[in-house]
Amino acid sequence: MNPTLAKWLQAPSVILLLLWMIVPLSMTIYFSTIRYHLLYQDRTGFIGLSNYEFFYTDPSFWPAILNTLILVGSVLLISVVLGLAISLLINHDFFGRGIVRVLLISPFFIMPTVNALVWKNMLMNPIYGLFAFISTSFGLDPIDWLSDFPLFSIIIIVSWQWTPFAILIFMTSLQSQDREQKEAATLDGAGFWAQFFNLTIPHLARPIAIVIMIQMIFHLSIFAEIFVTTSGGPGVQSTNLAFLIFTQALQGFDVGVASAGGVFAIILANIVAIFLIRIVGKSLTV
Amino acid sequence: MKIIRKCALAMALCATTALSANAGEITIATVNNGHMIEMQKLTPEFEKANPDIKVNWVTLDEGTLRSRVTTDITTKGGQFDVMTIGMYEAPIWGKNNWLVPLEFDASYDVDDILPSIRAGLSYDSKLFAAPFYGESSMIMYRKDLVDAAGLTITDNPTWDHMEKVAAALHKPDDGVFGICLRGKPGWGDNMAFITTLANSFGAQWFNEDWTPALDSPEWNAAVNFYVNLLTKYGPPGSEGNSFNEILALINEGKCGIWIDATIAASFVTDPKQSKVADKMAFAQSPQKATTKGANWLWAWSLAIPAGTKQAGDAKKFIEWATSKSYIELVAKTNGWASVPTGTRVSTYSNPKFQEAATFDEAELKAILSANPEDSTLNPSPYVGVQFAAIPEFQAIGTAVGQQMTAALSGSISVEDALAASQKAADREMRKGGYY
């Protein structure tokens, strides 16, 4: 097998993947520079950057960017920290470990819309939700989660769904940790924290990097949870970039402006990705 | 990226529907309201009468339905053969030739349809959608609680009187809230109600020159009143409540007063689903400066998109679902109090219906008193009571609805919400080239 032939044999799949990316991207860029409003089929033509200007001058633009970053950052922090803590807790033999592990991972396999509905109606509802019931049994006023703390509520909902993903990854990689090394460290008098920082964290560097990467990709475009629970409100308190594009496209029916929003989203994702790769990339080049 | 994915999804769906659209198979998009759910249950009757037609249902909530059918009809997606639309869409889409004009034979008796509803579903005197049920809005209240408080509610009471009654009924410790009103953002959700409230305060959406009028003192007074009323005497979590959510609260006996769609009357008086069925009474909508536009007018209707290949079968279904005989079929199945109302004169003149329903007079009065051509105190350039029948309105109404929900939750002041609303409306109207 000579190398040139191998390259040629790879070509079809590479070209297909390129098309898979380039066609939608170029369509989005094309739509974002023309007048394209679904309700006004007769208005067409190239309008340069005015769709971008319209999207950028929308009063909800900066709040949406900020919300997107807060959402990604908080969920990443919560799920990585909690995921680490829980996977360390269940990293030794105890009775019923299998069942506990299955239960811990199960939220990840629930559909996002179902997850959001359960939280909205069964837990956070201020009249007949579980949290309201708990508050009233202690004689406190129930908290109206989705109206008073919309973004925080969504962070909770998404974290509950994604922490299990982190647990799953960390749990499996902890099993490959060198036991003899840990025993030697214990004999040398290293306590829990010393072992954690000098052995566990370096061992988990790569899994942590991977969890952060994958979760970031998913959380930048969180939509279902927002759509089901708060519809981006009250006001724009829980509107992220994905939801803002949705309101432009499917509630305003302006494909041009929504495509411009899509391009903004691509730019934002790339900026975040560059920063994250800088931060966690070091651990990937071991 | 999202929109591309949507387009790709639409293409995929078109491909699949194109493959599966056999002759004699129609797909109907509808909204998840009680009467439509009933229509789906009764569809086997239609299929028995027309063995060569199979009916597929796509049932969605109001907001999603609007996005889906509008996207489908404007991109010529062809996913649906029958669409459930309202009085906002019918004239605009009819004008654009996106819908098939409906012509029925004499037995259908098109003249039996209530004139204001028929006019609202027509363009250029051609009917583009057949009404499945029609509604206005009115006060629905717990007569037992109001009597116990020593108060009364008459037709068209003042808003100040309503506030007094709501205050008297508000006993959250007993699990009863004074008044329940819509708060969920959306031009068909909270804005439908807030617009009627604003109309009665003498406000309007647009001035004669099409500039938005949301910065007027009338809007300010109306929205301040609404936020204050619902914050003091409403249930917690109103920001997420629309028609179906409040209906559930009423049926559980948790609300003293509700001002909403007349169609709810047949549900709240139905002992099968309501715990307070025998305690409900009705009155015409409250007013402040005027009764003009104080109650809305809407009809959920069935229409045929122009791109369908199954127009014949689709028309057969529409004819069946909006006919007198369908109303009789529902009466036979569930009783006369549960039939879809607000569409036909013959329903209201039917003695069996008059006997079974406790709400028929109030409902008809409300529907007949709504006039989309003249619904504001001062002259306005648009048609529609709780909306303005222009394409920009959906985007504007949704944006303003978000601001109103924010004001209701207390995260911003009413003044800021209205200023932001005015700005959003102004942007859309400029983009639309009105001035």
Tab-separated table of C-alpha atoms in Angstrom, chain A residues 21 23-25 27-28 31 36-41 43 53-59 120 126-128 142 144 147-148 221-223 227 229-237 239 242-243 245-255 257-259 261-263 265-266, chain B residues 1-7 11 61 63-64 66-68 70-71 73-76 88 92-93 96 98 177 184-185 235-241 245 248-249 254 390-392 394-396 398 401-403 405-407 409 411-412 420 423-424 427-428 431-434:
chain	number	residue	atom	x	y	z
A	21	MET	CA	-19.835	21.534	6.467
A	23	VAL	CA	-22.763	23.747	1.940
A	24	PRO	CA	-24.793	24.745	5.013
A	25	LEU	CA	-22.186	27.311	6.024
A	27	MET	CA	-25.927	28.916	2.459
A	28	THR	CA	-26.095	30.644	5.836
A	31	PHE	CA	-28.872	34.136	3.211
A	36	TYR	CA	-35.168	37.200	2.775
A	37	HIS	CA	-38.374	37.522	4.766
A	38	LEU	CA	-40.785	34.615	4.537
A	39	LEU	CA	-43.864	36.817	4.679
A	40	TYR	CA	-42.623	39.156	1.972
A	41	GLN	CA	-41.687	36.909	-0.905
A	43	ARG	CA	-38.681	41.612	-1.349
A	53	GLU	CA	-26.548	45.504	11.711
A	54	PHE	CA	-30.195	44.766	12.504
A	55	PHE	CA	-29.289	41.719	14.564
A	56	TYR	CA	-26.416	43.464	16.316
A	57	THR	CA	-28.501	46.528	17.236
A	58	ASP	CA	-31.258	44.373	18.709
A	59	PRO	CA	-31.460	45.391	22.389
A	120	LYS	CA	-40.922	22.805	35.188
A	126	PRO	CA	-44.830	27.290	42.581
A	127	ILE	CA	-48.312	25.851	43.206
A	128	TYR	CA	-48.074	22.079	42.917
A	142	PRO	CA	-42.693	28.802	47.763
A	144	ASP	CA	-41.328	30.848	41.828
A	147	SER	CA	-39.972	33.627	37.010
A	148	ASP	CA	-37.615	34.844	39.723
A	221	SER	CA	-26.551	25.879	21.503
A	222	ILE	CA	-28.859	24.994	24.403
A	223	PHE	CA	-32.385	25.433	23.151
A	227	PHE	CA	-38.008	26.750	24.876
A	229	THR	CA	-39.485	26.277	30.474
A	230	THR	CA	-39.179	30.053	30.120
A	231	SER	CA	-39.471	30.839	26.389
A	232	GLY	CA	-36.403	33.004	26.870
A	233	GLY	CA	-38.119	35.192	29.428
A	234	PRO	CA	-39.135	36.898	31.546
A	235	GLY	CA	-38.050	39.626	29.163
A	236	VAL	CA	-34.724	38.369	27.830
A	237	GLN	CA	-33.344	37.109	31.139
A	239	THR	CA	-32.520	34.215	26.152
A	242	ALA	CA	-29.602	30.126	19.957
A	243	PHE	CA	-32.971	31.225	21.302
A	245	ILE	CA	-31.936	33.300	16.471
A	246	PHE	CA	-35.026	31.149	16.886
A	247	THR	CA	-37.197	34.158	17.737
A	248	GLN	CA	-35.914	36.014	14.687
A	249	ALA	CA	-36.355	33.050	12.357
A	250	LEU	CA	-39.511	31.389	13.512
A	251	GLN	CA	-41.378	34.121	15.301
A	252	GLY	CA	-40.303	36.979	13.062
A	253	PHE	CA	-39.877	34.816	9.934
A	254	ASP	CA	-36.894	36.866	8.831
A	255	VAL	CA	-34.447	34.304	7.442
A	257	VAL	CA	-31.578	38.397	10.001
A	258	ALA	CA	-31.655	34.943	11.565
A	259	SER	CA	-28.835	33.771	9.270
A	261	GLY	CA	-27.419	35.665	13.876
A	262	GLY	CA	-26.213	32.206	12.893
A	263	VAL	CA	-22.940	33.674	11.634
A	265	ALA	CA	-23.089	32.226	16.722
A	266	ILE	CA	-20.357	30.570	14.653
B	1	MET	CA	-26.615	27.188	11.918
B	2	LYS	CA	-29.979	26.611	13.527
B	3	ILE	CA	-31.903	27.900	10.530
B	4	ILE	CA	-29.919	25.762	8.148
B	5	ARG	CA	-30.656	22.780	10.286
B	6	LYS	CA	-34.306	23.767	10.201
B	7	CYS	CA	-34.183	24.044	6.410
B	11	MET	CA	-36.251	19.232	3.287
B	61	ASP	CA	-49.179	24.019	21.048
B	63	GLY	CA	-46.886	29.007	19.298
B	64	THR	CA	-45.241	25.979	17.705
B	66	ARG	CA	-47.925	29.017	14.150
B	67	SER	CA	-44.206	28.663	13.417
B	68	ARG	CA	-44.670	25.332	11.687
B	70	THR	CA	-46.196	29.645	8.556
B	71	THR	CA	-42.794	28.173	7.691
B	73	ILE	CA	-46.703	27.647	3.688
B	74	THR	CA	-44.053	30.285	2.954
B	75	THR	CA	-41.365	27.798	1.919
B	76	LYS	CA	-43.937	25.738	-0.022
B	88	TYR	CA	-54.939	36.880	11.765
B	92	ILE	CA	-53.163	37.921	4.895
B	93	TRP	CA	-52.542	34.471	3.435
B	96	ASN	CA	-51.090	36.253	-1.074
B	98	TRP	CA	-51.331	30.898	-0.336
B	177	PHE	CA	-56.346	33.322	44.218
B	184	LYS	CA	-46.995	33.719	29.196
B	185	PRO	CA	-45.249	35.703	26.458
B	235	PRO	CA	-51.405	33.125	41.604
B	236	PRO	CA	-47.618	32.752	41.739
B	237	GLY	CA	-46.047	31.730	38.449
B	238	SER	CA	-48.432	33.777	36.300
B	239	GLU	CA	-45.500	34.453	33.956
B	240	GLY	CA	-45.880	30.913	32.617
B	241	ASN	CA	-49.677	30.791	32.435
B	245	GLU	CA	-52.581	26.391	32.379
B	248	ALA	CA	-56.368	23.648	34.901
B	249	LEU	CA	-56.225	26.059	37.876
B	254	LYS	CA	-57.978	27.751	42.611
B	390	ILE	CA	-50.239	43.116	9.250
B	391	PRO	CA	-47.374	40.634	8.656
B	392	GLU	CA	-45.050	42.473	11.075
B	394	GLN	CA	-46.269	38.495	14.952
B	395	ALA	CA	-42.704	39.650	15.560
B	396	ILE	CA	-43.857	42.840	17.303
B	398	THR	CA	-43.991	38.445	20.533
B	401	GLY	CA	-45.180	40.008	25.052
B	402	GLN	CA	-41.680	39.204	26.364
B	403	GLN	CA	-41.385	42.710	27.811
B	405	THR	CA	-43.804	39.168	31.106
B	406	ALA	CA	-40.622	40.824	32.358
B	407	ALA	CA	-42.650	43.697	33.814
B	409	SER	CA	-42.146	39.318	37.044
B	411	SER	CA	-37.455	42.294	36.859
B	412	ILE	CA	-37.967	45.592	35.002
B	420	ALA	CA	-38.322	48.719	25.069
B	423	LYS	CA	-38.364	50.555	20.370
B	424	ALA	CA	-38.843	46.974	19.177
B	427	ARG	CA	-37.576	48.783	14.499
B	428	GLU	CA	-39.918	46.259	12.888
B	431	LYS	CA	-37.760	47.473	8.530
B	432	GLY	CA	-41.181	46.870	6.989
B	433	GLY	CA	-40.989	50.251	5.279
B	434	TYR	CA	-44.114	51.807	6.791
